[in-house]
Structure formats: C-alpha cells, structure tokens
Short mmCIF file of C-alpha atoms and ligand atoms in Angstrom, two decimals:
data_model
loop_
_atom_site.label_atom_id
_atom_site.label_comp_id
_atom_site.label_asym_id
_atom_site.label_seq_id
_atom_site.Cartn_x
_atom_site.Cartn_y
_atom_site.Cartn_z
CA MET M 1 -8.73 -124.85 -34.32
CA SER M 2 -6.56 -126.04 -37.17
CA GLU M 3 -3.92 -128.69 -36.91
CA THR M 4 -1.50 -130.35 -39.26
CA LEU M 5 0.07 -133.68 -38.25
CA ASN M 6 3.22 -135.32 -39.66
CA LEU M 7 4.40 -132.18 -41.19
CA PHE M 8 7.97 -133.26 -42.16
CA PRO M 9 10.14 -136.33 -42.43
CA GLY M 10 11.28 -137.60 -39.03
CA ARG M 11 14.83 -136.81 -39.93
CA VAL M 12 16.51 -135.15 -42.81
CA LEU M 13 20.09 -136.22 -43.54
CA TYR M 14 21.89 -134.03 -45.96
CA GLY M 15 25.41 -133.10 -47.22
CA ALA M 16 27.81 -134.57 -49.69
CA GLY M 17 28.03 -138.39 -48.99
CA ALA M 18 25.10 -138.38 -46.47
CA LEU M 19 23.88 -141.58 -47.88
CA LYS M 20 27.04 -143.49 -46.80
CA GLU M 21 26.22 -142.62 -43.25
CA CYS M 22 22.70 -143.96 -43.19
CA ARG M 23 23.43 -147.62 -42.74
CA GLU M 24 23.25 -147.13 -39.00
CA LEU M 25 19.56 -146.20 -39.21
CA LEU M 26 18.73 -149.46 -40.84
CA LYS M 27 20.84 -151.61 -38.40
CA GLY M 28 19.05 -154.97 -37.35
CA LYS M 29 16.41 -154.38 -40.14
CA ARG M 30 15.65 -156.58 -43.15
CA VAL M 31 15.94 -153.97 -45.91
CA PHE M 32 13.94 -153.82 -49.17
CA MET M 33 15.17 -151.25 -51.61
CA VAL M 34 13.01 -149.92 -54.47
CA SER M 35 14.83 -148.13 -57.23
CA ASP M 36 14.79 -147.34 -60.90
CA ALA M 37 16.45 -149.50 -63.53
CA GLY M 38 17.89 -146.25 -65.21
CA LEU M 39 20.02 -145.67 -61.90
CA GLU M 40 21.75 -149.07 -62.55
CA LYS M 41 23.33 -147.60 -65.68
CA CYS M 42 24.73 -144.47 -64.16
CA GLY M 43 26.32 -146.06 -61.14
CA VAL M 44 24.04 -144.46 -58.55
CA LEU M 45 22.39 -147.71 -57.61
CA ALA M 46 25.62 -149.47 -57.16
CA GLU M 47 26.81 -146.69 -54.77
CA ALA M 48 23.61 -146.88 -52.78
CA VAL M 49 23.69 -150.65 -52.57
CA SER M 50 27.28 -150.53 -51.28
CA ALA M 51 26.29 -147.83 -48.78
CA LEU M 52 23.08 -149.43 -47.40
CA GLU M 53 23.53 -153.18 -48.16
CA PRO M 54 19.88 -153.91 -48.73
CA ASP M 55 18.69 -157.48 -48.47
CA GLU M 56 16.63 -157.16 -51.59
CA VAL M 57 16.53 -154.66 -54.49
CA TYR M 58 13.39 -154.23 -56.64
CA LEU M 59 13.94 -152.26 -59.81
CA MET M 60 11.08 -150.50 -61.45
CA ASN M 61 11.07 -149.53 -65.17
CA CYS M 62 8.60 -146.89 -65.72
CA ARG M 63 8.48 -143.10 -65.97
CA GLU M 64 4.82 -142.69 -64.80
CA PRO M 65 3.83 -145.63 -62.54
CA ARG M 66 0.63 -147.35 -62.99
CA LEU M 67 -1.28 -148.68 -59.99
CA SER M 68 -0.37 -152.22 -61.10
CA ASP M 69 3.37 -151.22 -61.01
CA ALA M 70 3.08 -150.08 -57.34
CA GLN M 71 1.03 -153.20 -56.53
CA GLN M 72 3.90 -155.34 -57.76
CA VAL M 73 6.26 -153.42 -55.45
CA LEU M 74 3.85 -154.02 -52.57
CA ASP M 75 3.57 -157.79 -53.32
CA ALA M 76 7.39 -158.12 -53.58
CA LEU M 77 7.74 -156.20 -50.39
CA ALA M 78 5.23 -158.52 -48.59
CA ALA M 79 7.01 -161.49 -49.90
CA SER M 80 10.43 -160.28 -48.83
CA GLY M 81 9.49 -160.14 -45.11
CA ALA M 82 11.32 -156.83 -44.92
CA ASP M 83 10.73 -154.38 -42.01
CA ALA M 84 12.56 -151.43 -43.65
CA VAL M 85 11.80 -149.85 -47.02
CA VAL M 86 14.16 -147.52 -48.89
CA GLY M 87 12.94 -145.63 -51.99
CA LEU M 88 15.89 -144.51 -53.99
CA GLY M 89 14.96 -142.55 -57.21
CA GLY M 90 12.74 -139.87 -58.60
CA GLY M 91 9.10 -139.18 -57.66
CA SER M 92 7.78 -142.38 -59.32
CA VAL M 93 9.97 -144.75 -57.36
CA MET M 94 9.48 -142.71 -53.96
CA ASP M 95 5.67 -142.85 -54.56
CA ALA M 96 5.72 -146.57 -55.12
CA ALA M 97 7.98 -147.19 -52.25
CA LYS M 98 6.15 -145.12 -49.76
CA ALA M 99 2.65 -146.40 -50.85
CA ALA M 100 3.82 -150.03 -50.57
CA ALA M 101 5.35 -149.31 -47.18
CA ALA M 102 2.14 -147.59 -45.92
CA ALA M 103 -0.22 -150.31 -47.28
CA LEU M 104 1.95 -153.34 -46.17
CA ASP M 105 0.08 -154.09 -42.87
CA SER M 106 -3.32 -153.01 -44.19
CA GLY M 107 -4.20 -156.34 -45.76
CA LYS M 108 -5.55 -154.41 -48.75
CA GLY M 109 -4.39 -153.86 -52.34
CA LEU M 110 -3.55 -150.42 -53.49
CA SER M 111 -6.66 -150.08 -55.60
CA GLU M 112 -8.67 -150.29 -52.40
CA LEU M 113 -6.58 -147.54 -50.82
CA LEU M 114 -7.16 -144.69 -53.30
CA GLY M 115 -8.15 -141.20 -51.91
CA SER M 116 -7.50 -140.26 -48.30
CA VAL M 117 -6.95 -143.32 -46.17
CA SER M 118 -5.93 -143.81 -42.49
CA LEU M 119 -3.07 -146.28 -42.31
CA LYS M 120 -0.62 -147.48 -39.69
CA ARG M 121 2.90 -148.09 -41.00
CA ARG M 122 5.07 -150.41 -38.91
CA CYS M 123 8.12 -150.73 -41.18
CA LEU M 124 10.78 -148.05 -41.33
CA LEU M 125 10.66 -145.87 -44.43
CA MET M 126 13.67 -144.04 -45.84
CA LEU M 127 13.36 -141.95 -48.98
CA VAL M 128 16.33 -140.88 -51.08
CA PRO M 129 15.58 -138.55 -53.96
CA THR M 130 17.93 -138.68 -56.95
CA THR M 131 16.27 -135.78 -58.71
CA ALA M 132 15.46 -132.37 -57.16
CA GLY M 133 11.91 -131.73 -58.17
CA THR M 134 8.99 -133.77 -56.84
CA GLY M 135 9.52 -133.36 -53.17
CA SER M 136 7.75 -136.73 -52.71
CA GLU M 137 10.13 -137.42 -49.77
CA ALA M 138 8.01 -134.85 -47.85
CA THR M 139 4.50 -135.37 -49.15
CA CYS M 140 1.71 -137.67 -48.07
CA ASN M 141 0.46 -138.14 -51.70
CA ALA M 142 1.47 -140.86 -54.13
CA ILE M 143 0.15 -140.56 -57.70
CA PHE M 144 -0.54 -143.52 -59.95
CA ILE M 145 -2.29 -144.04 -63.31
CA ASP M 146 -5.33 -146.23 -62.64
CA ASP M 147 -5.11 -149.17 -64.94
CA ALA M 148 -8.86 -149.34 -65.12
CA ASP M 149 -9.53 -145.92 -66.64
CA GLY M 150 -6.14 -144.40 -67.51
CA VAL M 151 -6.68 -141.52 -65.06
CA LYS M 152 -4.04 -140.28 -62.55
CA LYS M 153 -5.29 -140.95 -59.02
CA ALA M 154 -3.84 -140.16 -55.61
CA MET M 155 -3.37 -142.24 -52.46
CA ILE M 156 -3.23 -139.92 -49.52
CA SER M 157 -1.99 -140.90 -46.07
CA SER M 158 0.23 -139.44 -43.47
CA ALA M 159 1.74 -142.91 -43.06
CA MET M 160 3.59 -142.09 -46.26
CA ILE M 161 5.71 -139.30 -44.62
CA PRO M 162 9.08 -141.07 -44.20
CA ASP M 163 11.09 -141.67 -41.05
CA ALA M 164 14.08 -140.34 -43.00
CA ALA M 165 14.75 -138.33 -46.06
CA VAL M 166 18.29 -138.30 -47.39
CA LEU M 167 19.27 -135.23 -49.44
CA ASP M 168 22.82 -136.30 -50.81
CA PRO M 169 23.74 -133.93 -53.59
CA MET M 170 26.34 -136.50 -54.92
CA LEU M 171 23.44 -138.67 -56.21
CA THR M 172 22.19 -135.89 -58.59
CA LEU M 173 25.60 -134.76 -59.98
CA GLY M 174 25.10 -136.98 -63.02
CA LEU M 175 21.61 -135.74 -64.06
CA PRO M 176 21.49 -134.33 -67.64
CA ALA M 177 20.85 -130.67 -67.98
CA ALA M 178 17.38 -131.06 -69.30
CA ILE M 179 16.23 -133.34 -66.47
CA THR M 180 17.81 -130.89 -63.90
CA ALA M 181 15.86 -128.14 -65.60
CA PHE M 182 12.46 -129.64 -65.74
CA THR M 183 12.53 -131.40 -62.40
CA GLY M 184 13.71 -127.98 -60.96
CA VAL M 185 10.88 -126.20 -62.56
CA ASP M 186 8.40 -128.75 -61.08
CA ALA M 187 9.88 -127.88 -57.61
CA LEU M 188 9.52 -124.09 -58.43
CA CYS M 189 5.78 -124.75 -59.42
CA HIS M 190 5.25 -126.55 -56.10
CA CYS M 191 6.72 -123.59 -54.17
CA ALA M 192 4.87 -120.87 -56.21
CA GLU M 193 1.60 -122.59 -56.46
CA SER M 194 1.54 -123.50 -52.77
CA TYR M 195 2.53 -119.94 -51.99
CA ILE M 196 -0.65 -118.51 -53.63
CA SER M 197 -2.90 -121.44 -52.73
CA VAL M 198 -6.05 -120.51 -50.79
CA LYS M 199 -4.97 -123.19 -48.24
CA ALA M 200 -1.55 -121.66 -47.61
CA ASN M 201 -0.74 -120.70 -44.06
CA GLU M 202 2.37 -119.16 -42.29
CA LEU M 203 4.07 -122.61 -42.14
CA SER M 204 3.60 -123.48 -45.73
CA ARG M 205 4.49 -119.95 -46.97
CA ALA M 206 7.74 -119.85 -45.15
CA TRP M 207 8.79 -123.05 -46.87
CA SER M 208 7.40 -121.94 -50.31
CA LEU M 209 9.15 -118.56 -50.16
CA ARG M 210 12.59 -120.01 -49.18
CA GLY M 211 12.15 -122.67 -51.90
CA ILE M 212 11.43 -120.03 -54.50
CA GLU M 213 14.63 -118.03 -53.45
CA LEU M 214 16.73 -121.17 -53.52
CA ILE M 215 15.57 -122.16 -57.05
CA LYS M 216 16.10 -118.78 -58.40
CA GLU M 217 19.62 -118.78 -57.07
CA ASN M 218 20.58 -122.44 -57.85
CA LEU M 219 18.69 -123.92 -60.62
CA PRO M 220 20.64 -122.10 -63.49
CA ARG M 221 23.86 -123.02 -61.55
CA ALA M 222 22.94 -126.64 -61.34
CA VAL M 223 21.99 -126.67 -65.06
CA ASN M 224 25.15 -124.86 -66.27
CA ALA M 225 27.61 -126.44 -63.82
CA PRO M 226 26.23 -130.00 -63.14
CA ARG M 227 28.86 -130.76 -60.55
CA ASP M 228 28.25 -127.63 -58.45
CA ILE M 229 27.65 -129.54 -55.15
CA GLU M 230 26.31 -126.52 -53.32
CA ALA M 231 23.79 -125.71 -56.04
CA ARG M 232 22.66 -129.45 -56.22
CA GLN M 233 22.32 -129.46 -52.39
CA ASN M 234 20.27 -126.19 -52.39
CA MET M 235 18.06 -127.66 -55.09
CA LEU M 236 17.35 -130.69 -52.97
CA PHE M 237 16.48 -128.38 -50.06
CA ALA M 238 14.13 -126.39 -52.30
CA SER M 239 12.49 -129.52 -53.58
CA LEU M 240 11.97 -130.70 -50.03
CA PHE M 241 10.53 -127.40 -49.09
CA GLY M 242 8.15 -127.51 -52.05
CA GLY M 243 6.88 -131.04 -50.88
CA ALA M 244 6.42 -129.82 -47.36
CA ALA M 245 4.55 -126.86 -48.51
CA LEU M 246 2.28 -129.04 -50.64
CA ARG M 247 1.50 -131.11 -47.60
CA ILE M 248 -0.42 -128.06 -46.31
CA ALA M 249 -1.36 -125.94 -49.29
CA GLY M 250 -1.47 -128.20 -52.38
CA THR M 251 -0.75 -127.13 -56.02
CA THR M 252 -3.18 -124.89 -58.00
CA ALA M 253 -4.06 -124.27 -61.64
CA VAL M 254 -0.63 -124.77 -63.24
CA HIS M 255 -0.61 -128.44 -62.04
CA ALA M 256 -4.28 -128.81 -63.03
CA LEU M 257 -3.58 -127.82 -66.57
CA ALA M 258 -0.42 -129.91 -66.67
CA TYR M 259 -2.25 -133.10 -66.05
CA PRO M 260 -3.88 -133.54 -69.47
CA LEU M 261 -0.54 -132.81 -71.16
CA GLY M 262 1.08 -135.50 -68.96
CA LYS M 263 -1.58 -137.94 -70.08
CA ARG M 264 -0.36 -137.30 -73.62
CA GLY M 265 3.28 -138.08 -72.89
CA VAL M 266 4.68 -134.65 -71.93
CA PRO M 267 6.99 -135.13 -68.88
CA HIS M 268 5.37 -133.66 -65.73
CA GLY M 269 8.08 -131.01 -65.22
CA VAL M 270 8.06 -130.01 -68.90
CA ALA M 271 4.29 -129.49 -68.88
CA ASN M 272 4.67 -127.32 -65.75
CA SER M 273 7.55 -125.38 -67.44
CA LEU M 274 5.28 -124.62 -70.52
CA LEU M 275 2.39 -123.46 -68.29
CA PHE M 276 3.84 -121.58 -65.41
CA TYR M 277 3.84 -118.05 -67.00
CA GLU M 278 0.74 -118.61 -69.06
CA VAL M 279 -1.41 -119.88 -66.23
CA MET M 280 -0.40 -117.22 -63.81
CA ARG M 281 -0.78 -114.43 -66.40
CA GLY M 282 -4.06 -115.76 -67.76
CA THR M 283 -5.81 -116.27 -64.38
CA LEU M 284 -4.33 -113.71 -61.90
CA ASP M 285 -4.94 -109.84 -62.20
CA ASP M 286 -1.27 -109.06 -61.16
CA PRO M 287 0.78 -112.28 -60.65
CA SER M 288 3.98 -110.20 -59.71
CA SER M 289 2.07 -108.85 -56.52
CA LEU M 290 1.35 -112.45 -55.48
CA ILE M 291 4.51 -114.30 -56.49
CA PRO M 292 7.78 -112.63 -55.47
CA GLY M 293 10.00 -112.25 -58.53
CA PHE M 294 7.41 -113.60 -60.92
CA GLU M 295 8.77 -111.96 -64.08
CA ALA M 296 12.40 -112.99 -63.23
CA LEU M 297 11.32 -116.49 -62.55
CA SER M 298 9.48 -116.65 -65.86
CA GLU M 299 12.54 -115.26 -67.55
CA MET M 300 14.70 -117.96 -65.84
CA ILE M 301 12.38 -120.77 -67.11
CA ARG M 302 12.67 -119.35 -70.71
CA ALA M 303 16.46 -119.52 -70.59
CA LEU M 304 16.55 -123.21 -69.46
CA PRO M 305 17.26 -126.02 -71.87
CA LEU M 306 13.73 -127.38 -71.84
CA PRO M 307 12.03 -129.46 -74.46
CA LYS M 308 9.43 -127.68 -76.58
CA LEU M 309 5.81 -128.70 -76.86
CA SER M 310 6.36 -129.32 -80.64
CA GLY M 311 8.42 -132.33 -79.72
CA TYR M 312 5.35 -134.22 -78.46
CA ALA M 313 2.37 -135.63 -80.42
CA ILE M 314 -0.24 -133.07 -79.54
CA ASP M 315 -1.80 -130.46 -81.88
CA ALA M 316 -3.83 -127.28 -81.50
CA GLY M 317 -7.06 -129.11 -82.48
CA GLU M 318 -6.88 -130.92 -79.15
CA VAL M 319 -7.27 -127.65 -77.09
CA PRO M 320 -11.01 -128.01 -76.33
CA VAL M 321 -10.37 -131.61 -75.03
CA LEU M 322 -7.43 -130.48 -72.97
CA ALA M 323 -9.49 -127.72 -71.37
CA ARG M 324 -12.34 -130.04 -70.64
CA GLU M 325 -10.01 -132.56 -69.07
CA ALA M 326 -8.33 -129.85 -66.96
CA MET M 327 -11.71 -129.00 -65.41
CA ASP M 328 -11.76 -132.44 -63.80
CA GLN M 329 -8.82 -131.41 -61.56
CA THR M 330 -11.31 -129.71 -59.19
CA ARG M 331 -9.16 -130.49 -56.04
CA LEU M 332 -6.29 -128.26 -57.51
CA LEU M 333 -8.41 -125.67 -59.27
CA ASN M 334 -10.28 -124.98 -55.92
CA ASN M 335 -6.93 -124.11 -54.44
CA HIS M 336 -6.26 -121.44 -57.09
CA PRO M 337 -6.81 -117.92 -55.76
CA ALA M 338 -8.91 -117.02 -58.82
CA PRO M 339 -11.62 -119.06 -60.72
CA VAL M 340 -10.44 -120.91 -63.81
CA ASP M 341 -13.16 -121.95 -66.19
CA GLU M 342 -13.04 -124.06 -69.30
CA ALA M 343 -12.90 -121.05 -71.73
CA THR M 344 -9.90 -119.64 -69.77
CA ALA M 345 -8.07 -123.02 -69.79
CA ALA M 346 -8.63 -123.22 -73.56
CA ARG M 347 -7.27 -119.76 -74.02
CA ILE M 348 -4.23 -120.65 -72.07
CA TYR M 349 -3.56 -123.93 -73.95
CA SER M 350 -3.95 -121.96 -77.34
CA THR M 351 -1.11 -119.73 -76.30
CA LEU M 352 1.17 -122.86 -76.15
CA PHE M 353 0.54 -123.61 -79.86
CA ALA M 354 0.89 -119.93 -81.05
FE1 FE2 H 401 4.61 -131.52 -59.54
#
C-alpha cells in the first residue's frame, strides 16, 4: 500500500483581492507576519498589513536564505508569543516562515531539524505567494544554505504544509517582466520534472500536466501584459500545482544541475531556464514523447526576456567542477527517468558556454 498525507494546503483562497478577505481566518490570533524588505518599496507589504493587521512584522533581506536567517525568524517568532504565522513573499520568505512555524514547539534550533523530521505544528500557518514560481505554499520542503559549509540543505516536514494558501493575483501585478519570466520557468520545471519523475503517480501527474498547460498559455501573457489578472491568477494556480506535484514526485536532473549554478549567484529560475532544454535533450532519448509540448515549451522559454549566463561570473573552465557538484544531488538525480553521470553533466554545462 502507498499513502501520501497532507497533500495540499488546508484551504486555497484565490481571486483578485482574496487577501483582503483573509482577516477572518486569523481572528482571535496573535499574528506574526514574515515578509521581504523588497515588498515594502512596491507597496505590497502595506496592502497586506492593512488587510491582515498583523501584531508583528518581521522583514527578511535576502534572496537565498541561510539557515541563520531562518533561525532569526524562528527566534523572533518565539519571542513574539504569536499563535499564527503569515509568510508573505517569494519562496525564500515562505520557506523561512513555514520552517519557523513548524519548529516553534519543537524546542530545537533549525540546524537540528535538517532532513526529514516529524514535527507537530500548533500555530496557524498562512502562506501568501507574491511570485508565481516556487510553489512553496504547497510543499513540505524548505531549502536553506547551511552557514557551516555553504551547501543548500532541506528541512522536510508535513507540518510545513499550510492551513491556508492565498493566491491573490493583485499581489503579483507589479512584478518586473524578467522576474515573472524566470519564476514562471521555475514553476514549469517543477511541473515538467515532476511529470517525468520515477516517483510520479496519477495524483501528481494530473497536477503536473495541468500546470504545464496553464504555463504554456499564461506565462507569455503575464510577461507581455503584466496587469493581465487572469494570466497572473492562472500562473499562481500553475505554481501551486507544481508545488503539490513536487510533494509526491520531486524534481529531477534540471534542478540537480541548477544547484551548482545557484551557488555561483545565478538566480534559481534563471538556472532552470538555461538548463531545461539542454538537460532533457541531453539525457532523454525522446523528450517530446515524455513531456507534452516539449519543443513548444522550449521555444517559449527562448522567447522570454531572461538573463543570459554571460551576465554572471562563471566561465567554461568551471564545467568539470560544476559537473562534479551536480553529482552530489543524488536525491534529485535518482528521480530522473534516465541515468545522468558526471560526463553527461559536463557535456550539458559545456553547451551553455558554446
Ligand atoms: Fe525550483
């Protein structure tokens, strides 16, 4: 028998202005909001504060959170006496918020909770994505850079699946085109990789497939017409579906090869956008037979306004090291439907510098 628990957020609230109607869910609670300093500048934070009236707001200031950043969130949450946590932001903020909420009653620090852990969360957890990409609002993973060795590590617990996920497209209307594009490609990779993963099942494939369709139809629209509310809403659904599919099937070789690039400063979604076509082409006999619309999706990615690898401080001489580091991502490589060895990884990285 196989079983999957806590598949999905307890509730999903969506629609333009959905956030404004969420105060009711937090009624009678002492609310600790975690957000991103960047959202203060664009007005999204003020909007959320006025909608949810949190008792305390903790602002993070980091693109890729370190374990110590998330520990500070946990310490501030513990000191606040809050019994509800709202994570408002991209994947980094939501990861820190859900890890802190899940760890709150454990009596342990986050460095003691890496890997798969059994935790009981008593506080209410609400996650509000402000980008359509990570799907963190539906996954039980939080990824942090370990301060001790600089390696990205995961905390995995079903206690991190939120009680509520709020998909309000109004919060994403102000996203610049490039961020819309690369976060959207991250969501696409979650859907496509989970679809071909050896761990995929009928539940995950249904989410993956619908996510792929939605992204194909809506990502170019959201990039070209940023205030297209329907396209923004559909991208948020696709991102949620990608996260839910990851919960079962995980990612595969694209994400495995993206990690070494991320370590060198390439944003996660940019790394995935560079690698999607090359990894699938370089490792699968016939990617089009496994991923519906593979060639059209690759074309779509090429047409998006994405940063190029030449904009980052990495050169072709690093290919052997990148390939070696990618081999450390055994958890993801084992999900891939074909073997990926170091020589194959090196060949794929080389194509990025050609
Ligand atoms: Fe990702």
